[in-house]
């Protein structure tokens, strides 16, 4: 009895295996992917701290649309340093309103952030999480994650 | 006489300092929804606003949802997405409650006090009453507040295949810490 040849079946099996391989590759890439080092990221916007805070105070819906989930460089004079667990956060405060922007640092850059002092002029790059009105403080607060100091 | 006046002045100043509402903008809230199948769903937020009023026992927390930081970008995106926390529409987590037994904490005496706080936790626009055990450490005029508890995601309308499939814990562990100077 002669064996029935089905060349299309072989091609289909190979195509399915290739697709499974590509799918698994994408899945593992996505699962194992980590946020890139912010130091190597290009800022979408570079802003002055007080102007930036006032933009949120004026219209936080528009400002969130413009800045949220983007890498931003913010330049300003440090108003406060606050211990946060084992790390430190840097704050720029608009003294006219009490609204502020606060920066939580990438773990590898916490040591350099701890060397900053109140009154220092600094440039901070980080992922902007947007601004919200605080019911507790009655002011706008704009938060950043994965931050680093620009050299 | 002068010493007595000075001492009384110090006592009054210290008492009034403790009576004031204390706030911080750098409280930390972490949550861990990891399971044996998936270690990724966990994150922390180190820019949480917290307040405590020693006189009334009022305790408040307020967090920008988008500032929870995940190691994995895909997880960060899913967390903020419409199906999960929908942070564009509900940008904050809030808690407002009171110390259940205010006498369980002596804010004028150094020490570690076990206590309970009861109040409303708002997540994704839904409010639920929660009772949370915690510790308040009083030391040299500073307060350190910490708490560990769990919440049921279903209570806040958060459901989906990853939870049913065991990739995300149904009751994530929440850890809170806040230092008030």
XYZ file of C-alpha atoms in Angstrom:
332
model
C 0.000 0.000 0.000
C 1.553 3.268 -1.079
C 1.846 6.183 1.357
C -0.421 9.157 0.497
C 1.642 12.310 0.026
C 0.217 15.499 1.512
C 2.777 18.282 0.976
C 0.298 20.922 2.140
C 0.054 19.202 5.528
C 3.791 19.482 6.080
C 3.735 23.175 5.126
C 0.763 23.829 7.419
C 2.494 22.099 10.356
C 5.642 24.178 9.838
C 3.582 27.383 9.610
C 1.735 26.535 12.858
C 5.015 25.778 14.647
C 6.529 29.056 13.429
C 3.455 30.988 14.619
C 3.566 29.269 18.034
C 7.279 30.124 18.265
C 6.683 33.793 17.396
C 3.758 33.995 19.865
C 5.806 32.435 22.678
C 8.705 34.769 21.875
C 6.483 37.863 22.063
C 4.873 36.610 25.293
C 8.196 35.969 27.044
C 9.613 39.260 25.764
C 6.619 41.119 27.234
C 6.768 39.233 30.538
C 10.515 39.625 30.976
C 10.629 43.218 29.732
C 11.650 45.879 32.260
C 11.291 49.657 32.115
C 14.361 51.160 30.463
C 16.789 53.170 32.566
C 15.316 56.710 32.660
C 18.863 58.109 32.395
C 18.954 56.779 28.811
C 15.465 57.962 27.909
C 14.859 61.114 25.876
C 12.572 63.655 27.565
C 9.463 64.538 25.561
C 9.245 67.922 27.326
C 11.674 70.040 29.359
C 9.911 72.453 31.697
C 10.433 74.937 34.505
C 9.016 73.541 37.781
C 6.803 76.467 38.778
C 5.415 77.014 35.253
C 4.739 73.293 35.053
C 2.831 73.213 38.368
C 0.799 76.276 37.334
C -0.138 74.604 34.058
C -1.780 71.819 36.094
C -3.443 74.306 38.435
C -4.901 76.162 35.482
C -6.337 73.093 33.729
C -5.289 69.704 35.045
C -7.350 67.810 32.442
C -5.416 69.416 29.599
C -2.089 69.122 31.447
C -2.679 65.428 32.196
C -3.423 64.791 28.541
C -0.211 66.558 27.571
C 2.218 65.150 30.181
C 0.889 61.939 31.825
C 2.869 58.762 31.175
C 5.581 60.687 29.345
C 9.229 61.215 30.229
C 9.629 64.851 31.345
C 12.627 66.870 32.508
C 11.754 69.387 35.222
C 14.196 72.132 36.231
C 13.818 74.017 39.507
C 14.955 74.902 43.016
C 14.459 72.119 45.563
C 11.814 73.118 48.120
C 11.740 69.985 50.272
C 13.358 66.589 50.695
C 11.189 63.895 52.245
C 12.175 60.454 53.454
C 9.985 57.794 51.833
C 10.537 54.365 53.358
C 14.274 53.775 52.752
C 14.388 56.240 49.850
C 13.997 59.985 49.435
C 11.617 62.163 47.405
C 12.435 65.618 46.047
C 9.745 68.314 45.885
C 9.265 71.562 44.017
C 6.555 73.669 45.675
C 4.721 76.671 44.277
C 4.732 78.760 47.458
C 1.925 80.949 46.130
C -0.567 78.063 46.182
C 1.087 75.157 48.007
C 0.720 72.928 44.917
C 3.748 70.774 44.250
C 5.539 68.275 42.026
C 7.151 65.285 43.759
C 9.757 62.883 42.385
C 10.317 59.260 43.475
C 13.662 57.943 42.262
C 14.710 54.808 40.461
C 16.326 52.513 43.015
C 19.761 52.793 41.422
C 19.641 56.620 41.666
C 18.426 56.985 45.246
C 21.986 57.540 46.538
C 22.534 60.544 44.222
C 19.114 61.958 45.163
C 20.035 61.753 48.871
C 22.999 64.092 48.242
C 20.687 66.896 47.021
C 19.903 69.683 49.495
C 17.011 72.111 49.899
C 17.753 75.207 47.802
C 19.819 73.336 45.200
C 19.071 74.041 41.552
C 18.469 70.646 39.947
C 17.230 69.033 36.748
C 15.160 65.874 37.256
C 13.988 63.456 34.568
C 11.198 60.992 35.262
C 7.949 59.370 34.198
C 5.115 61.813 34.885
C 2.047 60.207 36.494
C -0.015 63.359 36.134
C -1.627 65.704 38.601
C -4.635 65.378 40.896
C -6.323 67.720 43.337
C -5.683 66.591 46.915
C -8.699 66.611 49.215
C -6.386 66.407 52.217
C -4.175 69.365 51.317
C -6.507 71.314 49.032
C -3.714 71.669 46.479
C -2.705 70.095 43.182
C -0.087 67.351 43.471
C 1.870 66.079 40.490
C 3.741 62.832 40.925
C 6.696 61.272 39.126
C 8.114 57.748 39.248
C 11.441 56.164 38.098
C 13.316 59.464 38.334
C 16.963 60.323 37.891
C 19.014 63.503 38.136
C 20.337 64.954 34.908
C 24.076 65.534 34.983
C 9.122 80.356 89.833
C 10.856 81.047 86.513
C 11.640 77.332 86.156
C 7.994 76.425 86.794
C 6.769 78.891 84.149
C 9.384 77.569 81.705
C 8.367 73.970 82.404
C 4.663 74.726 82.002
C 5.414 76.565 78.757
C 7.310 73.534 77.448
C 4.469 71.179 78.421
C 1.861 73.398 76.717
C 4.018 73.750 73.568
C 4.598 69.978 73.388
C 0.904 69.226 73.952
C -0.203 71.698 71.281
C 2.316 70.253 68.805
C 0.865 66.783 69.323
C -2.663 68.134 69.019
C -1.940 69.408 65.503
C -2.862 67.435 62.423
C 0.286 65.939 60.916
C 0.749 65.334 57.204
C 3.287 63.801 54.847
C 3.408 63.639 51.056
C 5.804 60.677 51.023
C 3.887 57.820 52.598
C 4.411 54.446 50.931
C 1.685 52.036 49.838
C 2.658 48.684 48.320
C 0.421 45.981 47.012
C 1.267 42.425 46.146
C -1.168 40.471 43.970
C 1.437 37.947 42.845
C 0.621 34.237 42.811
C 2.530 30.988 42.325
C 1.781 31.335 38.582
C 2.718 35.005 38.142
C 5.211 37.021 40.182
C 4.672 40.288 38.269
C 1.539 41.935 39.711
C 3.107 43.945 42.505
C 3.976 47.601 42.804
C 4.596 50.456 45.179
C 3.811 54.147 45.381
C 6.125 56.314 47.495
C 4.347 59.631 46.951
C 1.137 58.996 48.876
C -0.371 61.858 50.907
C -1.230 60.882 54.485
C -2.604 62.757 57.480
C -3.232 61.925 61.119
C -4.910 64.063 63.719
C -3.858 62.965 67.235
C -6.664 64.963 68.800
C -9.569 63.469 66.851
C -7.986 60.173 65.718
C -8.711 60.998 62.062
C -6.504 59.096 59.565
C -6.432 59.854 55.823
C -4.556 58.551 52.778
C -4.671 59.688 49.163
C -2.687 58.120 46.283
C -2.334 58.921 42.598
C -3.092 55.534 40.984
C -0.753 56.171 38.053
C 2.228 56.553 40.383
C 2.209 52.878 41.393
C 5.460 51.699 39.919
C 5.725 48.219 38.382
C 8.914 46.554 37.189
C 7.138 45.344 34.048
C 5.763 47.903 31.521
C 2.963 45.599 30.308
C 1.721 45.108 33.877
C 1.826 48.884 34.444
C -0.328 49.404 31.349
C -2.851 46.700 32.288
C -3.108 48.013 35.868
C -4.103 51.491 34.646
C -6.302 50.245 31.808
C -10.087 50.494 31.607
C -10.666 46.846 32.566
C -8.609 47.168 35.761
C -8.185 50.420 37.707
C -9.248 52.759 34.890
C -6.973 55.449 36.299
C -7.951 58.028 33.678
C -11.468 58.069 35.091
C -10.622 57.228 38.719
C -7.199 58.791 39.310
C -7.058 58.364 43.102
C -7.264 55.769 45.864
C -8.497 57.357 49.074
C -8.970 56.254 52.654
C -10.653 58.250 55.399
C -11.226 56.777 58.822
C -10.687 56.984 62.539
C -8.698 55.188 65.203
C -11.277 52.803 66.718
C -10.035 53.213 70.302
C -8.316 56.627 70.516
C -7.220 55.831 74.090
C -5.115 52.931 72.743
C -2.483 55.450 71.599
C -0.729 57.942 73.879
C 0.614 60.505 71.394
C 2.538 62.321 74.131
C 4.528 59.295 75.317
C 7.189 57.421 73.344
C 6.157 53.863 72.595
C 4.757 51.391 70.066
C 0.985 51.140 70.079
C -1.121 48.457 68.406
C -4.381 49.900 67.221
C -7.191 49.607 64.663
C -8.417 52.118 62.125
C -11.880 51.903 60.584
C -13.073 53.902 57.607
C -13.946 54.077 53.943
C -11.525 52.893 51.282
C -12.334 54.166 47.780
C -10.931 52.283 44.804
C -12.120 52.719 41.227
C -15.007 54.913 42.373
C -16.361 52.305 44.823
C -16.290 52.834 48.577
C -16.095 49.983 51.080
C -15.869 50.069 54.837
C -12.649 48.462 56.079
C -11.170 47.821 59.512
C -7.385 47.693 59.469
C -4.999 46.663 62.251
C -1.934 48.877 62.483
C 0.913 50.126 64.627
C 1.727 53.688 65.622
C 5.216 54.358 66.943
C 5.685 57.602 68.873
C 9.300 58.714 69.209
C 10.680 62.146 70.095
C 7.660 63.953 68.697
C 7.567 61.953 65.446
C 4.996 59.353 64.461
C 5.507 56.265 62.310
C 2.330 54.536 61.159
C 2.293 51.094 59.553
C -0.376 48.603 58.538
C -0.713 45.311 56.663
C -4.024 44.062 55.369
C -5.793 42.560 52.348
C -8.690 43.704 50.206
C -10.974 41.657 47.968
C -10.701 42.976 44.401
C -14.280 41.864 43.680
C -15.515 44.333 46.348
C -14.316 47.133 44.064
C -15.685 45.668 40.839
C -12.282 44.395 39.710
C -12.738 41.023 38.031
C -11.432 39.216 34.974
C -9.804 36.144 33.488
C -6.339 36.721 35.058
C -7.965 36.645 38.526
C -10.118 33.590 37.724
C -7.086 31.906 36.176
C -4.949 32.452 39.275
C -2.485 34.903 37.685
C -3.604 37.760 39.940
C -4.446 37.209 43.614
C -8.114 37.698 44.509
C -7.059 39.373 47.746
C -3.817 41.332 47.281
C -1.724 42.185 50.323
C -1.500 45.909 51.052
C 1.336 47.411 53.079
C 1.194 50.997 54.289
C 3.865 53.061 56.024
C 3.982 56.773 56.803
C 6.426 58.871 58.812
C 5.129 62.111 60.314
C 7.763 64.543 61.602
